[in-house]
Amino acid sequence: MEVWEKVLIDSEKYLEKDVHAEVGCIDCHGGTPDTDEKEEAHEGVVVKASANPMKACGGCHKSYAEGAQSSKHRVQTGYQEVLAHRGGDFTDTTFTKAYGNHCTSCHADCGDCHISRPSALGGGLISGHKVKKFASVWLTCGGCHSARITDDYRGNHEGIPGDVHWEKQGMVCAKCHTETDYHSGSHGTRYSDAPSPACVDCHEDVLPGDGVEQHDDLHLEKMDCQTCHAAGAYKSCFGCHTGIDDQDIKFFTTDPSQMTFKIGRNPLKSEERPWDWVLLRHAPATPDLFAFYGDDLLPDFDAVPTWKYTTPHNTQTVTPQNATCNNCHGQDELFLTEKDVDPAERAANQGVIVAPEDIPQYLSDQPEPVTPGEEGES
Amino acid sequence: MIPEPQHRSFFKSPWLWTILALVLIVAFAAFVRPMAGPSPPAEAAAAVDEPAQTAHVIAENKTLSQPQTSEIATNTIQTTEEETETSPLVADTPSSENCIACHTDEEKLQELAEEPEEVKSAEAEGEG
């Protein structure tokens, strides 16, 4: 997108057809009227008017603007909860400076989803300033959640199929994720509450005796759906460090990402997520994440695993680990064992690491493992 | 015997106290009025907190010993008084004609639009 296109207002889509155009530019964005000189006209301009949702949007959309005050997308409660559990002290100005410099750029206000493209994609108006009631799936949702969701979902990783919900049904994000998921949520991470959506919301016929051998009480009680139905590896990130360079520019570095598939112990076991086994993804946090700013700013780093609970968006009915019993049983490499974990992070991951003796054993009375799609081929 | 004229004290005059009271009331009113005057300029009221400032706001809350996310979240968004207030928007005041004239003119935008200088550290590395 050219720079001029990013700020081009579409007369037809916006000025003529969008009710929001009845509100003047300056009412939301400020600036100086009565001049056609560029610099002067832009004096006092607020580019992201909805950074203050109550002021920009609350006049007409009060409930949504109120919801934005605690929205995970805007306030980043997930980051805050995890860092607080790692001992991050949000009353300490050193810590909050580090957090503010490096962790808050991912937040999204109303306009970031309904009017503009994410800054990760270079920003710019999505549709000539038309205020889109439904955000653009690939530009908006995918613009931020590309590496760990969209690429999985659309099958962009070589050798790993996309999600059956996309490939067979063409389902977009909002088909499963409700408006509430986007707009509200004042506590914790997206995994703090009951699964939303839950697979069984639609697949309510998945029950013992439904004709699928593995859908017995034991399997359904012991593992979440993705453990069996994720179709392959998904992205894990490693080694995030932050700093400010000699030009006073904030930066971060990360180690190369890896495609991983690891089954581990459930770190978030609860009544709502009762399973013993879930999939785990490595988060990039490191004990010295904020070492540039001070010593020991995450004193309880080990309180939260770096291999975290995850629900990859690459589900398929038949997968490499569920094609036969022995595609999973006895397959040690599928499970997160101590050798998979950096020694410096083993303490943090004690609760999710699988002891070798706990890996389900090979079933000698069952068929050999097969590669999905190749069964019966000669 | 002729009584001596009464030399009534000036400070015992009721007029003096009445005048003094009025002066005090007027002075008090003059003192209080500026405090109840107009709000700061609109641009100050409309100031939007950048993320880094948001974090600073969290830091200012000294009452949190073990921050809970909900508390942090609440503090994070308590940036300005205006954020909790809605303001009905009034159509086209002041005039946006110049804004629209330029931002709907492809040729003019191609001539004038500039990509903000990318500020990326040479030390930045990796995905994210």
Coordinates of C-alpha atoms in Angstrom, one line a residue:
Chain A
M1 CA 0.0 0.0 0.0
E2 CA 1.5 3.3 -1.1
V3 CA 1.7 6.0 1.6
W4 CA -0.9 8.2 -0.1
E5 CA -3.3 5.3 -0.3
K6 CA -3.1 4.9 3.5
V7 CA -4.6 8.3 4.0
L8 CA -7.0 8.5 1.0
I9 CA -10.6 8.9 2.0
D10 CA -13.1 7.1 -0.2
S11 CA -15.8 9.5 -1.2
E12 CA -18.3 6.9 -2.1
K13 CA -17.7 4.3 0.6
Y14 CA -17.2 6.8 3.4
L15 CA -18.4 10.3 2.8
E16 CA -21.6 9.3 1.0
K17 CA -22.5 6.1 2.6
D18 CA -21.1 5.9 6.1
V19 CA -23.0 7.6 8.9
H20 CA -19.8 8.3 10.7
A21 CA -18.9 10.8 8.0
E22 CA -21.6 13.1 9.4
V23 CA -19.2 13.8 12.2
G24 CA -16.5 16.2 11.0
C25 CA -12.9 15.2 10.7
I26 CA -11.8 17.8 13.3
D27 CA -14.3 16.6 15.9
C28 CA -12.4 13.3 16.2
H29 CA -8.9 14.1 15.0
G30 CA -8.4 17.7 15.9
G31 CA -6.2 19.8 13.6
T32 CA -6.6 23.3 12.3
P33 CA -9.5 24.2 10.0
D34 CA -9.5 27.1 7.5
T35 CA -6.1 26.5 6.0
D36 CA -5.0 24.5 3.0
E37 CA -1.3 24.5 4.1
K38 CA -0.4 21.0 5.1
E39 CA 1.8 21.6 8.1
E40 CA -0.5 24.1 9.6
A41 CA -3.6 22.0 8.9
H42 CA -2.1 19.1 10.8
E43 CA -1.1 21.0 13.9
G44 CA -2.7 19.3 16.9
V45 CA -3.9 16.3 14.9
V46 CA -4.6 13.1 16.8
V47 CA -4.0 10.3 14.3
K48 CA -5.5 7.5 16.5
A49 CA -8.6 9.2 17.7
S50 CA -10.0 6.1 19.3
A51 CA -7.1 5.8 21.6
N52 CA -9.6 7.4 23.9
P53 CA -12.7 5.2 23.1
M54 CA -15.0 7.0 25.4
K55 CA -14.4 10.3 23.8
A56 CA -14.2 9.2 20.2
C57 CA -16.8 6.5 20.1
G58 CA -18.6 6.6 23.5
G59 CA -21.0 9.3 22.4
C60 CA -22.9 6.9 20.3
H61 CA -21.5 3.5 21.2
K62 CA -21.3 3.8 24.9
S63 CA -21.4 0.1 25.8
Y64 CA -18.7 -0.8 23.4
A65 CA -16.5 2.1 24.5
E66 CA -17.0 1.0 28.1
G67 CA -16.0 -2.5 27.2
A68 CA -12.9 -1.2 25.6
Q69 CA -11.8 0.1 28.9
S70 CA -11.1 -3.5 30.0
S71 CA -10.7 -5.2 26.6
K72 CA -7.8 -7.7 26.4
H73 CA -7.0 -6.2 23.0
R74 CA -6.7 -2.7 24.3
V75 CA -5.4 -3.2 27.8
Q76 CA -3.4 -6.3 27.3
T77 CA -4.5 -8.0 30.5
G78 CA -2.9 -11.2 29.4
Y79 CA 0.6 -9.7 29.3
Q80 CA 0.1 -8.0 32.6
E81 CA -1.2 -11.1 34.3
V82 CA 1.7 -13.3 33.2
L83 CA 4.3 -10.7 34.0
A84 CA 2.8 -10.0 37.4
H85 CA 2.9 -13.7 38.1
R86 CA 6.6 -13.7 37.1
G87 CA 7.1 -11.1 39.8
G88 CA 6.9 -8.0 37.6
D89 CA 6.1 -5.1 39.9
F90 CA 3.7 -2.7 38.2
T91 CA 4.3 -0.2 41.0
D92 CA 7.9 0.0 40.2
T93 CA 8.8 2.7 37.7
T94 CA 11.8 0.8 36.4
F95 CA 9.7 -2.2 35.6
T96 CA 6.8 -0.2 34.1
K97 CA 9.3 1.7 31.9
A98 CA 10.5 -1.5 30.4
Y99 CA 6.9 -2.8 30.1
G100 CA 5.8 0.4 28.5
N101 CA 8.7 0.6 26.1
H102 CA 8.4 -3.0 24.8
C103 CA 5.2 -4.7 25.6
T104 CA 2.4 -2.2 24.8
S105 CA 2.8 -1.7 21.1
C106 CA 0.5 -4.6 20.4
H107 CA -2.6 -3.1 21.9
A108 CA -5.5 -2.3 19.7
D109 CA -8.1 0.5 20.0
C110 CA -11.5 0.6 18.2
G111 CA -10.1 2.2 15.1
D112 CA -7.2 -0.2 14.9
C113 CA -9.7 -3.0 14.1
H114 CA -12.7 -1.1 12.5
I115 CA -10.9 1.6 10.4
S116 CA -7.2 1.0 10.0
R117 CA -4.8 -1.8 9.2
P118 CA -2.6 -2.9 12.1
S119 CA 0.7 -1.0 12.4
A120 CA 2.4 -4.4 11.9
L121 CA 1.3 -4.2 8.3
G122 CA 2.3 -0.6 7.9
G123 CA -1.0 0.9 9.0
G124 CA -3.3 2.9 6.7
L125 CA -7.0 3.0 6.2
I126 CA -8.6 -0.4 5.4
S127 CA -11.4 0.9 3.2
G128 CA -11.1 4.7 2.7
H129 CA -12.0 5.4 6.3
K130 CA -15.2 3.4 6.1
V131 CA -15.9 2.2 9.6
K132 CA -16.3 -1.5 9.1
K133 CA -18.8 -3.1 11.5
F134 CA -17.0 -6.4 11.0
A135 CA -13.3 -6.1 11.0
S136 CA -11.3 -7.5 8.1
V137 CA -10.5 -11.1 8.9
W138 CA -7.1 -11.3 7.2
L139 CA -6.0 -7.7 7.4
T140 CA -7.2 -7.1 11.0
C141 CA -7.3 -10.4 12.8
G142 CA -4.6 -11.9 10.6
G143 CA -2.5 -8.7 10.7
C144 CA -1.7 -9.2 14.3
H145 CA -2.3 -12.9 14.8
S146 CA -0.6 -14.1 11.7
A147 CA 2.4 -16.1 12.9
R148 CA 0.7 -18.1 15.5
I149 CA -2.9 -18.4 14.1
T150 CA -3.5 -17.3 10.6
D151 CA -0.6 -19.2 9.1
D152 CA -1.6 -22.3 10.9
Y153 CA -5.3 -21.9 10.0
R154 CA -4.7 -21.3 6.3
G155 CA -2.0 -24.0 6.0
N156 CA 0.8 -21.7 5.2
H157 CA 3.4 -23.9 6.8
E158 CA 4.9 -26.3 4.3
G159 CA 3.8 -29.9 4.8
I160 CA 1.2 -29.1 7.4
P161 CA -2.4 -28.8 6.4
G162 CA -4.6 -25.9 7.3
D163 CA -7.5 -26.1 9.6
V164 CA -10.5 -28.2 8.5
H165 CA -12.8 -25.4 9.5
W166 CA -11.2 -23.2 6.9
E167 CA -10.4 -25.8 4.2
K168 CA -13.8 -27.4 4.2
Q169 CA -16.2 -24.8 5.5
G170 CA -14.4 -21.5 4.8
M171 CA -15.1 -20.4 8.4
V172 CA -13.6 -17.1 9.4
C173 CA -12.6 -16.0 12.9
A174 CA -16.0 -14.6 13.9
K175 CA -17.8 -17.8 13.1
C176 CA -16.4 -19.2 16.4
H177 CA -15.1 -16.2 18.3
T178 CA -17.9 -14.1 19.5
E179 CA -18.1 -10.3 19.8
T180 CA -17.6 -10.7 23.5
D181 CA -14.3 -12.3 22.9
Y182 CA -13.0 -9.3 21.0
H183 CA -14.6 -6.5 23.0
S184 CA -14.4 -7.4 26.7
G185 CA -12.5 -9.4 29.2
S186 CA -11.0 -7.6 32.2
H187 CA -9.1 -10.4 33.8
G188 CA -6.2 -12.5 32.8
T189 CA -5.3 -14.2 29.6
R190 CA -7.6 -15.7 27.0
Y191 CA -7.2 -19.0 28.8
S192 CA -8.3 -17.6 32.2
D193 CA -12.0 -18.4 31.6
A194 CA -13.8 -21.4 30.2
P195 CA -12.8 -22.3 26.6
S196 CA -14.5 -19.8 24.3
P197 CA -15.3 -21.1 21.9
A198 CA -15.3 -24.7 23.0
C199 CA -15.2 -27.4 20.4
V200 CA -18.2 -29.0 22.0
D201 CA -20.3 -25.9 21.5
C202 CA -20.7 -27.2 17.9
H203 CA -19.5 -30.8 18.2
E204 CA -21.9 -31.7 21.0
D205 CA -22.2 -35.2 19.5
V206 CA -18.6 -36.0 20.5
L207 CA -19.3 -38.5 23.3
P208 CA -18.2 -41.9 24.4
G209 CA -19.9 -44.4 22.1
D210 CA -20.2 -42.0 19.1
G211 CA -18.4 -44.5 16.9
V212 CA -14.9 -43.1 17.2
E213 CA -12.8 -45.6 19.1
Q214 CA -10.6 -43.0 20.8
H215 CA -13.7 -41.0 22.0
D216 CA -13.9 -43.1 25.1
D217 CA -14.2 -41.7 28.6
L218 CA -10.5 -42.0 29.3
H219 CA -9.4 -40.0 26.2
L220 CA -12.1 -37.4 26.4
E221 CA -11.4 -36.8 30.1
K222 CA -7.7 -36.8 29.9
M223 CA -6.9 -34.6 27.0
D224 CA -8.2 -31.6 25.2
C225 CA -9.4 -31.8 21.7
Q226 CA -6.3 -30.2 20.1
T227 CA -4.0 -32.8 21.6
C228 CA -5.4 -35.3 19.2
H229 CA -6.7 -33.0 16.4
A230 CA -3.9 -30.5 15.8
A231 CA -2.6 -31.5 12.4
G232 CA 1.1 -30.8 13.0
A233 CA 3.7 -28.4 14.3
Y234 CA 3.0 -24.8 15.1
K235 CA 5.3 -21.9 15.8
S236 CA 7.2 -21.5 19.1
C237 CA 9.3 -18.4 19.9
F238 CA 12.4 -18.1 22.0
G239 CA 14.9 -15.8 23.6
C240 CA 13.3 -12.3 23.8
H241 CA 15.5 -9.5 25.1
T242 CA 14.9 -5.8 25.2
G243 CA 17.0 -2.7 25.3
I244 CA 17.6 0.9 24.1
D245 CA 20.4 1.6 21.7
D246 CA 22.9 4.5 21.7
Q247 CA 20.5 6.4 19.4
D248 CA 17.9 6.1 22.1
I249 CA 15.8 3.8 20.0
K250 CA 13.9 1.0 21.8
F251 CA 14.5 -2.5 20.4
F252 CA 14.1 -6.2 21.1
T253 CA 15.8 -9.3 19.8
T254 CA 14.5 -12.8 19.6
D255 CA 16.2 -16.1 18.7
P256 CA 14.9 -17.9 15.6
S257 CA 11.5 -19.3 15.9
Q258 CA 10.9 -23.1 15.6
M259 CA 8.0 -25.2 14.5
T260 CA 7.2 -27.5 17.4
F261 CA 4.6 -30.0 18.5
K262 CA 4.7 -31.0 22.1
I263 CA 2.2 -32.6 24.3
G264 CA 2.7 -31.8 28.0
R265 CA 1.0 -31.6 31.4
N266 CA -1.8 -29.1 31.6
P267 CA -0.5 -25.9 33.4
L268 CA -4.0 -24.4 33.7
K269 CA -5.9 -27.4 35.1
S270 CA -9.3 -26.3 36.4
E271 CA -12.9 -27.4 36.5
E272 CA -13.2 -25.7 33.1
R273 CA -10.0 -27.2 31.7
P274 CA -9.8 -30.5 33.5
W275 CA -7.5 -32.3 31.1
D276 CA -4.2 -33.9 32.1
W277 CA -2.7 -33.5 28.6
V278 CA -2.7 -30.5 26.4
L279 CA -0.5 -29.0 23.7
L280 CA 2.3 -26.6 24.7
R281 CA 4.0 -23.8 22.8
H282 CA 7.2 -22.0 23.8
A283 CA 6.7 -18.3 24.7
P284 CA 9.6 -16.0 24.1
A285 CA 10.0 -14.7 27.6
T286 CA 13.4 -15.1 29.3
P287 CA 14.5 -14.5 32.9
D288 CA 16.6 -11.6 31.7
L289 CA 13.9 -10.2 29.4
F290 CA 14.3 -6.7 31.0
A291 CA 17.9 -7.0 32.2
F292 CA 18.8 -3.8 30.3
Y293 CA 16.7 -1.9 32.7
G294 CA 17.7 -3.5 36.0
D295 CA 18.5 -6.7 37.8
D296 CA 15.9 -9.2 38.8
L297 CA 12.9 -7.4 37.5
L298 CA 11.1 -10.7 37.1
P299 CA 12.1 -12.3 40.4
D300 CA 9.4 -15.1 40.2
F301 CA 10.1 -16.0 36.6
D302 CA 9.8 -19.6 37.4
A303 CA 6.3 -19.2 38.6
V304 CA 4.9 -19.5 35.1
P305 CA 6.1 -22.1 32.5
T306 CA 7.7 -20.9 29.3
W307 CA 6.1 -23.9 27.6
K308 CA 2.6 -22.5 27.8
Y309 CA -0.9 -23.9 27.2
T310 CA -1.9 -23.5 23.5
T311 CA -4.7 -24.3 21.1
P312 CA -3.2 -24.4 17.6
H313 CA -5.6 -23.5 14.8
N314 CA -4.7 -26.3 12.5
T315 CA -7.2 -29.0 13.5
Q316 CA -8.0 -31.9 11.3
T317 CA -10.1 -35.0 11.9
V318 CA -7.2 -37.4 11.2
T319 CA -3.8 -36.3 12.3
P320 CA -0.3 -37.7 12.6
Q321 CA -0.8 -38.4 16.3
N322 CA -4.3 -39.9 16.1
A323 CA -4.3 -42.0 12.9
T324 CA -3.8 -45.1 15.0
C325 CA -3.3 -45.8 18.7
N326 CA 0.4 -46.2 18.2
N327 CA 0.8 -43.0 16.3
C328 CA 0.7 -41.5 19.8
H329 CA 1.4 -44.3 22.2
G330 CA 5.1 -44.9 22.5
Q331 CA 6.0 -41.8 20.5
D332 CA 8.3 -40.2 22.9
E333 CA 9.2 -37.3 20.6
L334 CA 5.6 -36.0 20.7
F335 CA 5.9 -35.3 24.5
L336 CA 7.7 -32.5 26.2
T337 CA 10.4 -34.2 28.2
E338 CA 13.3 -32.7 30.2
K339 CA 15.7 -32.9 27.3
D340 CA 13.4 -30.6 25.3
V341 CA 13.7 -27.8 27.9
D342 CA 16.6 -25.4 28.2
P343 CA 18.3 -26.1 31.6
A344 CA 17.8 -22.5 32.6
E345 CA 14.0 -22.9 32.2
R346 CA 13.5 -26.4 33.7
A347 CA 12.4 -25.0 37.1
A348 CA 9.8 -22.9 35.4
N349 CA 8.5 -25.9 33.4
Q350 CA 8.5 -28.6 36.1
G351 CA 4.7 -28.6 36.1
V352 CA 4.4 -29.3 32.4
I353 CA 7.4 -31.6 31.7
V354 CA 6.4 -35.2 31.1
A355 CA 8.4 -37.9 32.9
P356 CA 9.5 -40.7 30.5
E357 CA 7.6 -43.3 32.5
D358 CA 4.4 -41.3 32.1
I359 CA 4.5 -41.3 28.3
P360 CA 1.7 -43.7 27.1
Q361 CA 3.3 -46.9 26.2
Y362 CA 3.4 -48.6 22.8
L363 CA 0.5 -51.0 22.5
S364 CA 1.8 -54.2 21.0
D365 CA -1.6 -55.6 20.3
Q366 CA -2.4 -52.6 18.1
P367 CA -1.4 -51.8 14.5
E368 CA 1.9 -50.1 13.6
P369 CA 1.8 -46.3 13.2
V370 CA 0.8 -45.0 9.8
T371 CA 1.2 -41.7 8.1
P372 CA -2.3 -40.1 7.6
G373 CA -3.4 -40.3 4.0
E374 CA -1.1 -43.2 3.3
E375 CA -3.2 -45.9 5.0
G376 CA -4.0 -48.6 2.6
E377 CA -1.6 -47.3 -0.1
S378 CA 0.6 -49.9 -1.5
Chain B
M1 CA -23.6 69.0 85.8
I2 CA -23.1 68.7 82.2
P3 CA -22.4 65.2 81.2
E4 CA -19.2 64.6 79.3
P5 CA -19.7 63.8 75.7
Q6 CA -19.6 60.1 75.0
H7 CA -16.4 59.1 73.1
R8 CA -17.8 56.0 71.5
S9 CA -15.0 53.8 70.2
F10 CA -14.7 53.7 66.4
F11 CA -14.2 49.9 66.6
K12 CA -17.6 49.5 68.3
S13 CA -19.4 51.0 65.3
P14 CA -21.8 48.5 63.7
W15 CA -21.2 50.1 60.3
L16 CA -17.5 49.3 60.4
W17 CA -18.2 45.5 61.0
T18 CA -20.9 45.5 58.3
I19 CA -18.5 47.1 55.7
L20 CA -15.7 44.8 56.8
A21 CA -18.0 41.7 56.3
L22 CA -19.0 42.9 52.8
V23 CA -15.4 43.4 51.8
L24 CA -14.5 39.9 53.0
I25 CA -17.4 38.3 51.1
V26 CA -16.4 40.1 47.9
A27 CA -12.8 39.1 48.3
F28 CA -13.7 35.5 48.9
A29 CA -15.9 35.4 45.8
A30 CA -13.1 36.9 43.7
F31 CA -10.7 34.3 45.0
V32 CA -13.0 31.3 44.5
R33 CA -14.2 32.3 41.0
P34 CA -11.1 31.5 39.0
M35 CA -11.0 28.0 40.5
A36 CA -14.4 27.2 39.1
G37 CA -13.6 28.7 35.8
P38 CA -13.4 27.1 32.3
S39 CA -11.6 23.8 31.8
P40 CA -8.1 23.6 30.3
P41 CA -7.9 24.0 26.6
A42 CA -9.6 21.3 24.6
E43 CA -6.4 20.0 23.1
A44 CA -5.1 19.3 26.6
A45 CA -8.3 17.6 27.6
A46 CA -8.1 15.5 24.4
A47 CA -4.5 14.4 25.1
V48 CA -4.1 10.8 24.5
D49 CA -1.8 8.7 26.6
E50 CA 0.8 6.8 24.7
P51 CA 1.5 3.3 25.8
A52 CA 4.6 4.3 27.7
Q53 CA 2.6 6.9 29.6
T54 CA 0.0 4.3 30.3
A55 CA 2.7 2.2 32.0
H56 CA 3.7 5.2 34.0
V57 CA 0.2 5.5 35.2
I58 CA 0.3 2.0 36.5
A59 CA 3.5 2.9 38.3
E60 CA 1.9 5.8 40.0
N61 CA -0.5 3.5 41.8
K62 CA 1.4 2.9 45.0
T63 CA -1.3 1.0 46.6
L64 CA -0.8 -2.2 44.7
S65 CA 1.4 -4.5 46.5
Q66 CA 0.6 -7.7 44.6
P67 CA -1.0 -6.4 41.4
Q68 CA -4.0 -8.4 40.2
T69 CA -4.7 -8.1 36.5
S70 CA -8.1 -6.6 36.9
E71 CA -6.6 -3.9 39.2
I72 CA -3.8 -3.2 36.8
A73 CA -6.2 -3.1 33.9
T74 CA -8.3 -0.6 35.7
N75 CA -5.4 1.5 36.5
T76 CA -4.0 1.3 33.1
I77 CA -7.0 2.9 31.5
Q78 CA -7.5 5.5 34.2
T79 CA -5.4 7.9 32.1
T80 CA -7.5 11.0 31.9
E81 CA -10.8 12.1 33.4
E82 CA -12.2 12.5 29.9
E83 CA -11.7 8.8 29.2
T84 CA -14.7 7.9 31.3
E85 CA -16.9 10.6 29.9
T86 CA -18.7 10.5 26.6
S87 CA -19.1 13.6 24.5
P88 CA -21.8 13.8 21.9
L89 CA -20.2 14.7 18.6
V90 CA -21.6 17.6 16.7
A91 CA -21.6 17.3 12.9
D92 CA -19.0 19.3 11.1
T93 CA -18.0 21.8 13.6
P94 CA -15.6 23.3 12.8
S95 CA -15.6 22.8 9.1
S96 CA -13.7 19.8 7.7
E97 CA -13.9 21.0 4.1
N98 CA -10.2 21.5 3.8
C99 CA -9.4 18.1 5.3
I100 CA -11.8 16.3 2.9
A101 CA -10.7 18.3 -0.1
C102 CA -7.1 17.2 0.3
H103 CA -7.7 13.6 1.6
T104 CA -10.0 12.8 -1.4
D105 CA -7.6 14.2 -4.0
E106 CA -5.4 11.4 -5.1
E107 CA -3.0 13.6 -7.1
K108 CA -2.6 16.0 -4.2
L109 CA -2.0 13.2 -1.7
Q110 CA 0.6 11.6 -4.0
E111 CA 2.4 14.9 -4.1
L112 CA 2.2 15.6 -0.4
A113 CA 1.9 12.4 1.6
E114 CA 5.1 11.3 3.3
E115 CA 5.9 8.0 5.0
P116 CA 6.9 8.7 8.6
E117 CA 10.5 8.0 9.1
E118 CA 10.9 4.4 10.3
V119 CA 12.6 4.4 13.6
K120 CA 14.1 1.0 13.9
S121 CA 17.2 0.2 15.9
A122 CA 20.1 -1.4 14.1
E123 CA 20.3 -3.8 17.1
A124 CA 16.8 -5.1 16.6
E125 CA 16.8 -8.7 15.5
G126 CA 14.4 -11.6 15.0
E127 CA 10.6 -12.0 14.7
G128 CA 7.9 -10.4 16.8

